[in-house]
Amino acid sequence: MPAIVGVAQVITLGNSSIFHIGDVYKIMPFSNAKTFSGAGSFNTGDQLVVNNKMSSTNTFDPDTVDQPNLLNM
């Protein structure tokens, strides 16, 4: 069933954003990322106390490719 859409205003879109209005068959973003972070890196909140005596992050990745964009068209 077709979609009827009124006015849409887009101010900004990020690098791998998807803007979708109406019917869609397939949505496939064209980016991937790998994030390494140490202990306490993504903590958020008020009056946060983090005690990390010794921390190391292992960034060794033997397979190198986790999510290829090969056939992502």
PDB file of N, CA and C in Angstrom:
ATOM      1  N   MET A   1       0.838  -1.168   0.000  1.00  0.00           N
ATOM      2  CA  MET A   1       0.000   0.000   0.000  1.00  0.00           C
ATOM      3  C   MET A   1       0.889   1.239   0.000  1.00  0.00           C
ATOM      4  N   PRO A   2       0.704   2.137  -0.902  1.00  0.00           N
ATOM      5  CA  PRO A   2       1.560   3.324  -0.969  1.00  0.00           C
ATOM      6  C   PRO A   2       1.363   4.237   0.235  1.00  0.00           C
ATOM      7  N   ALA A   3       2.420   4.904   0.588  1.00  0.00           N
ATOM      8  CA  ALA A   3       2.373   5.838   1.708  1.00  0.00           C
ATOM      9  C   ALA A   3       2.109   7.243   1.189  1.00  0.00           C
ATOM     10  N   ILE A   4       1.305   7.986   1.923  1.00  0.00           N
ATOM     11  CA  ILE A   4       1.065   9.391   1.600  1.00  0.00           C
ATOM     12  C   ILE A   4       1.750  10.211   2.672  1.00  0.00           C
ATOM     13  N   VAL A   5       2.724  11.018   2.270  1.00  0.00           N
ATOM     14  CA  VAL A   5       3.556  11.756   3.215  1.00  0.00           C
ATOM     15  C   VAL A   5       3.386  13.240   2.946  1.00  0.00           C
ATOM     16  N   GLY A   6       3.292  13.997   4.035  1.00  0.00           N
ATOM     17  CA  GLY A   6       3.194  15.448   3.899  1.00  0.00           C
ATOM     18  C   GLY A   6       4.570  16.076   3.789  1.00  0.00           C
ATOM     19  N   VAL A   7       4.707  17.263   4.301  1.00  0.00           N
ATOM     20  CA  VAL A   7       5.960  18.013   4.227  1.00  0.00           C
ATOM     21  C   VAL A   7       6.974  17.428   5.209  1.00  0.00           C
ATOM     22  N   ALA A   8       8.215  17.291   4.774  1.00  0.00           N
ATOM     23  CA  ALA A   8       9.303  16.830   5.638  1.00  0.00           C
ATOM     24  C   ALA A   8      10.461  17.808   5.510  1.00  0.00           C
ATOM     25  N   GLN A   9      11.002  18.231   6.630  1.00  0.00           N
ATOM     26  CA  GLN A   9      12.150  19.142   6.626  1.00  0.00           C
ATOM     27  C   GLN A   9      13.325  18.424   7.264  1.00  0.00           C
ATOM     28  N   VAL A  10      14.411  18.293   6.515  1.00  0.00           N
ATOM     29  CA  VAL A  10      15.618  17.646   7.018  1.00  0.00           C
ATOM     30  C   VAL A  10      16.675  18.725   7.186  1.00  0.00           C
ATOM     31  N   ILE A  11      17.145  18.886   8.412  1.00  0.00           N
ATOM     32  CA  ILE A  11      18.166  19.888   8.682  1.00  0.00           C
ATOM     33  C   ILE A  11      19.557  19.340   8.381  1.00  0.00           C
ATOM     34  N   THR A  12      19.839  18.157   8.880  1.00  0.00           N
ATOM     35  CA  THR A  12      21.159  17.564   8.654  1.00  0.00           C
ATOM     36  C   THR A  12      21.081  16.046   8.771  1.00  0.00           C
ATOM     37  N   LEU A  13      21.994  15.378   8.086  1.00  0.00           N
ATOM     38  CA  LEU A  13      22.126  13.930   8.177  1.00  0.00           C
ATOM     39  C   LEU A  13      23.596  13.601   8.415  1.00  0.00           C
ATOM     40  N   GLY A  14      23.845  12.591   9.211  1.00  0.00           N
ATOM     41  CA  GLY A  14      25.217  12.180   9.496  1.00  0.00           C
ATOM     42  C   GLY A  14      25.823  11.403   8.340  1.00  0.00           C
ATOM     43  N   ASN A  15      27.058  10.935   8.533  1.00  0.00           N
ATOM     44  CA  ASN A  15      27.794  10.245   7.464  1.00  0.00           C
ATOM     45  C   ASN A  15      27.081   9.020   6.932  1.00  0.00           C
ATOM     46  N   SER A  16      26.645   8.142   7.783  1.00  0.00           N
ATOM     47  CA  SER A  16      26.001   6.917   7.302  1.00  0.00           C
ATOM     48  C   SER A  16      24.534   6.890   7.706  1.00  0.00           C
ATOM     49  N   SER A  17      23.884   8.037   7.685  1.00  0.00           N
ATOM     50  CA  SER A  17      22.474   8.128   8.060  1.00  0.00           C
ATOM     51  C   SER A  17      21.577   7.588   6.955  1.00  0.00           C
ATOM     52  N   ILE A  18      20.378   7.228   7.350  1.00  0.00           N
ATOM     53  CA  ILE A  18      19.367   6.787   6.401  1.00  0.00           C
ATOM     54  C   ILE A  18      18.139   7.661   6.604  1.00  0.00           C
ATOM     55  N   PHE A  19      17.682   8.299   5.537  1.00  0.00           N
ATOM     56  CA  PHE A  19      16.464   9.096   5.574  1.00  0.00           C
ATOM     57  C   PHE A  19      15.434   8.367   4.740  1.00  0.00           C
ATOM     58  N   HIS A  20      14.351   7.943   5.353  1.00  0.00           N
ATOM     59  CA  HIS A  20      13.389   7.084   4.687  1.00  0.00           C
ATOM     60  C   HIS A  20      11.996   7.673   4.815  1.00  0.00           C
ATOM     61  N   ILE A  21      11.336   7.862   3.696  1.00  0.00           N
ATOM     62  CA  ILE A  21       9.935   8.287   3.671  1.00  0.00           C
ATOM     63  C   ILE A  21       9.191   7.355   2.737  1.00  0.00           C
ATOM     64  N   GLY A  22       8.079   6.849   3.191  1.00  0.00           N
ATOM     65  CA  GLY A  22       7.239   6.019   2.331  1.00  0.00           C
ATOM     66  C   GLY A  22       7.644   4.562   2.321  1.00  0.00           C
ATOM     67  N   ASP A  23       7.239   3.859   1.287  1.00  0.00           N
ATOM     68  CA  ASP A  23       7.501   2.430   1.167  1.00  0.00           C
ATOM     69  C   ASP A  23       8.973   2.178   0.892  1.00  0.00           C
ATOM     70  N   VAL A  24       9.445   1.047   1.358  1.00  0.00           N
ATOM     71  CA  VAL A  24      10.854   0.719   1.155  1.00  0.00           C
ATOM     72  C   VAL A  24      10.992  -0.787   0.943  1.00  0.00           C
ATOM     73  N   TYR A  25      11.887  -1.161   0.059  1.00  0.00           N
ATOM     74  CA  TYR A  25      12.171  -2.574  -0.179  1.00  0.00           C
ATOM     75  C   TYR A  25      13.365  -3.029   0.640  1.00  0.00           C
ATOM     76  N   LYS A  26      14.433  -2.251   0.621  1.00  0.00           N
ATOM     77  CA  LYS A  26      15.649  -2.650   1.314  1.00  0.00           C
ATOM     78  C   LYS A  26      16.399  -1.402   1.770  1.00  0.00           C
ATOM     79  N   ILE A  27      16.830  -1.386   3.037  1.00  0.00           N
ATOM     80  CA  ILE A  27      17.650  -0.296   3.558  1.00  0.00           C
ATOM     81  C   ILE A  27      18.978  -0.890   4.008  1.00  0.00           C
ATOM     82  N   MET A  28      20.069  -0.410   3.410  1.00  0.00           N
ATOM     83  CA  MET A  28      21.384  -0.939   3.743  1.00  0.00           C
ATOM     84  C   MET A  28      22.391   0.205   3.860  1.00  0.00           C
ATOM     85  N   PRO A  29      22.807   0.544   5.084  1.00  0.00           N
ATOM     86  CA  PRO A  29      23.823   1.594   5.223  1.00  0.00           C
ATOM     87  C   PRO A  29      25.178   1.120   4.696  1.00  0.00           C
ATOM     88  N   PHE A  30      26.017   2.066   4.265  1.00  0.00           N
ATOM     89  CA  PHE A  30      27.298   1.743   3.641  1.00  0.00           C
ATOM     90  C   PHE A  30      28.477   2.083   4.538  1.00  0.00           C
ATOM     91  N   SER A  31      28.413   1.795   5.814  1.00  0.00           N
ATOM     92  CA  SER A  31      29.578   2.058   6.658  1.00  0.00           C
ATOM     93  C   SER A  31      29.658   1.037   7.776  1.00  0.00           C
ATOM     94  N   ASN A  32      30.832   0.901   8.320  1.00  0.00           N
ATOM     95  CA  ASN A  32      31.030   0.079   9.500  1.00  0.00           C
ATOM     96  C   ASN A  32      32.155   0.681  10.312  1.00  0.00           C
ATOM     97  N   ALA A  33      32.216   0.331  11.579  1.00  0.00           N
ATOM     98  CA  ALA A  33      33.235   0.901  12.457  1.00  0.00           C
ATOM     99  C   ALA A  33      33.600  -0.098  13.537  1.00  0.00           C
ATOM    100  N   LYS A  34      34.788   0.032  14.038  1.00  0.00           N
ATOM    101  CA  LYS A  34      35.257  -0.795  15.136  1.00  0.00           C
ATOM    102  C   LYS A  34      35.770   0.144  16.215  1.00  0.00           C
ATOM    103  N   THR A  35      35.310  -0.053  17.431  1.00  0.00           N
ATOM    104  CA  THR A  35      35.672   0.846  18.523  1.00  0.00           C
ATOM    105  C   THR A  35      36.402   0.081  19.612  1.00  0.00           C
ATOM    106  N   PHE A  36      37.554   0.594  19.992  1.00  0.00           N
ATOM    107  CA  PHE A  36      38.294   0.049  21.123  1.00  0.00           C
ATOM    108  C   PHE A  36      38.281   1.103  22.221  1.00  0.00           C
ATOM    109  N   SER A  37      38.021   0.691  23.443  1.00  0.00           N
ATOM    110  CA  SER A  37      38.035   1.650  24.552  1.00  0.00           C
ATOM    111  C   SER A  37      38.460   0.947  25.830  1.00  0.00           C
ATOM    112  N   GLY A  38      39.065   1.690  26.707  1.00  0.00           N
ATOM    113  CA  GLY A  38      39.554   1.136  27.960  1.00  0.00           C
ATOM    114  C   GLY A  38      38.499   1.140  29.047  1.00  0.00           C
ATOM    115  N   ALA A  39      38.878   0.681  30.196  1.00  0.00           N
ATOM    116  CA  ALA A  39      37.965   0.610  31.335  1.00  0.00           C
ATOM    117  C   ALA A  39      37.488   2.005  31.723  1.00  0.00           C
ATOM    118  N   GLY A  40      36.184   2.154  31.907  1.00  0.00           N
ATOM    119  CA  GLY A  40      35.620   3.427  32.313  1.00  0.00           C
ATOM    120  C   GLY A  40      35.463   4.442  31.204  1.00  0.00           C
ATOM    121  N   SER A  41      35.611   4.051  29.955  1.00  0.00           N
ATOM    122  CA  SER A  41      35.574   5.015  28.847  1.00  0.00           C
ATOM    123  C   SER A  41      34.193   5.576  28.573  1.00  0.00           C
ATOM    124  N   PHE A  42      33.158   4.758  28.640  1.00  0.00           N
ATOM    125  CA  PHE A  42      31.820   5.200  28.262  1.00  0.00           C
ATOM    126  C   PHE A  42      30.915   5.439  29.465  1.00  0.00           C
ATOM    127  N   ASN A  43      31.481   5.692  30.622  1.00  0.00           N
ATOM    128  CA  ASN A  43      30.679   5.976  31.810  1.00  0.00           C
ATOM    129  C   ASN A  43      30.070   7.370  31.709  1.00  0.00           C
ATOM    130  N   THR A  44      28.802   7.484  32.084  1.00  0.00           N
ATOM    131  CA  THR A  44      28.130   8.786  32.102  1.00  0.00           C
ATOM    132  C   THR A  44      27.327   8.903  33.392  1.00  0.00           C
ATOM    133  N   GLY A  45      27.094  10.108  33.830  1.00  0.00           N
ATOM    134  CA  GLY A  45      26.273  10.324  35.014  1.00  0.00           C
ATOM    135  C   GLY A  45      26.792  11.471  35.850  1.00  0.00           C
ATOM    136  N   ASP A  46      26.027  11.806  36.871  1.00  0.00           N
ATOM    137  CA  ASP A  46      26.406  12.871  37.796  1.00  0.00           C
ATOM    138  C   ASP A  46      27.243  12.302  38.930  1.00  0.00           C
ATOM    139  N   GLN A  47      28.257  13.013  39.329  1.00  0.00           N
ATOM    140  CA  GLN A  47      29.141  12.649  40.454  1.00  0.00           C
ATOM    141  C   GLN A  47      29.693  11.235  40.286  1.00  0.00           C
ATOM    142  N   LEU A  48      30.231  10.970  39.132  1.00  0.00           N
ATOM    143  CA  LEU A  48      30.756   9.649  38.810  1.00  0.00           C
ATOM    144  C   LEU A  48      32.160   9.487  39.372  1.00  0.00           C
ATOM    145  N   VAL A  49      32.412   8.369  40.036  1.00  0.00           N
ATOM    146  CA  VAL A  49      33.742   8.052  40.559  1.00  0.00           C
ATOM    147  C   VAL A  49      34.172   6.735  39.945  1.00  0.00           C
ATOM    148  N   VAL A  50      35.277   6.749  39.212  1.00  0.00           N
ATOM    149  CA  VAL A  50      35.795   5.545  38.562  1.00  0.00           C
ATOM    150  C   VAL A  50      37.199   5.300  39.072  1.00  0.00           C
ATOM    151  N   ASN A  51      37.451   4.120  39.592  1.00  0.00           N
ATOM    152  CA  ASN A  51      38.778   3.752  40.095  1.00  0.00           C
ATOM    153  C   ASN A  51      39.339   2.618  39.248  1.00  0.00           C
ATOM    154  N   ASN A  52      40.216   2.954  38.329  1.00  0.00           N
ATOM    155  CA  ASN A  52      40.890   1.960  37.501  1.00  0.00           C
ATOM    156  C   ASN A  52      42.375   1.987  37.850  1.00  0.00           C
ATOM    157  N   LYS A  53      42.809   1.005  38.587  1.00  0.00           N
ATOM    158  CA  LYS A  53      44.203   0.994  39.028  1.00  0.00           C
ATOM    159  C   LYS A  53      45.138   0.775  37.844  1.00  0.00           C
ATOM    160  N   MET A  54      44.961  -0.328  37.128  1.00  0.00           N
ATOM    161  CA  MET A  54      45.750  -0.594  35.921  1.00  0.00           C
ATOM    162  C   MET A  54      44.803  -1.103  34.861  1.00  0.00           C
ATOM    163  N   SER A  55      44.846  -0.491  33.698  1.00  0.00           N
ATOM    164  CA  SER A  55      43.946  -0.881  32.622  1.00  0.00           C
ATOM    165  C   SER A  55      44.702  -0.886  31.303  1.00  0.00           C
ATOM    166  N   SER A  56      44.446  -1.897  30.508  1.00  0.00           N
ATOM    167  CA  SER A  56      45.006  -1.921  29.153  1.00  0.00           C
ATOM    168  C   SER A  56      43.952  -2.495  28.221  1.00  0.00           C
ATOM    169  N   THR A  57      43.906  -1.980  27.009  1.00  0.00           N
ATOM    170  CA  THR A  57      42.932  -2.415  26.026  1.00  0.00           C
ATOM    171  C   THR A  57      43.641  -3.202  24.942  1.00  0.00           C
ATOM    172  N   ASN A  58      43.185  -4.422  24.722  1.00  0.00           N
ATOM    173  CA  ASN A  58      43.766  -5.276  23.690  1.00  0.00           C
ATOM    174  C   ASN A  58      43.134  -4.909  22.347  1.00  0.00           C
ATOM    175  N   THR A  59      43.907  -4.358  21.448  1.00  0.00           N
ATOM    176  CA  THR A  59      43.401  -3.984  20.125  1.00  0.00           C
ATOM    177  C   THR A  59      43.852  -4.953  19.038  1.00  0.00           C
ATOM    178  N   PHE A  60      44.395  -6.092  19.417  1.00  0.00           N
ATOM    179  CA  PHE A  60      44.823  -7.094  18.445  1.00  0.00           C
ATOM    180  C   PHE A  60      43.593  -7.757  17.832  1.00  0.00           C
ATOM    181  N   ASP A  61      43.483  -7.731  16.511  1.00  0.00           N
ATOM    182  CA  ASP A  61      42.356  -8.330  15.808  1.00  0.00           C
ATOM    183  C   ASP A  61      42.895  -9.158  14.652  1.00  0.00           C
ATOM    184  N   PRO A  62      43.011 -10.468  14.817  1.00  0.00           N
ATOM    185  CA  PRO A  62      43.655 -11.291  13.792  1.00  0.00           C
ATOM    186  C   PRO A  62      42.870 -11.413  12.485  1.00  0.00           C
ATOM    187  N   ASP A  63      41.532 -11.280  12.511  1.00  0.00           N
ATOM    188  CA  ASP A  63      40.781 -11.451  11.269  1.00  0.00           C
ATOM    189  C   ASP A  63      40.652 -10.161  10.458  1.00  0.00           C
ATOM    190  N   THR A  64      40.989  -9.038  10.986  1.00  0.00           N
ATOM    191  CA  THR A  64      41.047  -7.707  10.364  1.00  0.00           C
ATOM    192  C   THR A  64      39.740  -7.225   9.722  1.00  0.00           C
ATOM    193  N   VAL A  65      38.925  -8.085   9.123  1.00  0.00           N
ATOM    194  CA  VAL A  65      37.670  -7.671   8.499  1.00  0.00           C
ATOM    195  C   VAL A  65      36.522  -8.336   9.240  1.00  0.00           C
ATOM    196  N   ASP A  66      35.694  -7.537   9.904  1.00  0.00           N
ATOM    197  CA  ASP A  66      34.580  -8.080  10.658  1.00  0.00           C
ATOM    198  C   ASP A  66      33.249  -7.949   9.913  1.00  0.00           C
ATOM    199  N   GLN A  67      33.062  -6.855   9.209  1.00  0.00           N
ATOM    200  CA  GLN A  67      31.804  -6.617   8.495  1.00  0.00           C
ATOM    201  C   GLN A  67      32.128  -5.936   7.169  1.00  0.00           C
ATOM    202  N   PRO A  68      32.367  -6.710   6.120  1.00  0.00           N
ATOM    203  CA  PRO A  68      32.738  -6.098   4.846  1.00  0.00           C
ATOM    204  C   PRO A  68      31.551  -5.421   4.162  1.00  0.00           C
ATOM    205  N   ASN A  69      31.846  -4.419   3.339  1.00  0.00           N
ATOM    206  CA  ASN A  69      30.830  -3.740   2.534  1.00  0.00           C
ATOM    207  C   ASN A  69      30.809  -4.271   1.114  1.00  0.00           C
ATOM    208  N   LEU A  70      31.300  -5.440   0.886  1.00  0.00           N
ATOM    209  CA  LEU A  70      31.515  -5.977  -0.457  1.00  0.00           C
ATOM    210  C   LEU A  70      30.267  -5.942  -1.340  1.00  0.00           C
ATOM    211  N   LEU A  71      29.187  -6.573  -0.929  1.00  0.00           N
ATOM    212  CA  LEU A  71      27.982  -6.657  -1.765  1.00  0.00           C
ATOM    213  C   LEU A  71      26.860  -5.775  -1.218  1.00  0.00           C
ATOM    214  N   ASN A  72      27.202  -4.728  -0.518  1.00  0.00           N
ATOM    215  CA  ASN A  72      26.224  -3.844   0.085  1.00  0.00           C
ATOM    216  C   ASN A  72      25.873  -2.733  -0.911  1.00  0.00           C
ATOM    217  N   MET A  73      25.033  -3.047  -1.876  1.00  0.00           N
ATOM    218  CA  MET A  73      24.688  -2.081  -2.927  1.00  0.00           C
ATOM    219  C   MET A  73      23.228  -1.717  -2.874  1.00  0.00           C
TER     220      MET A  73
END
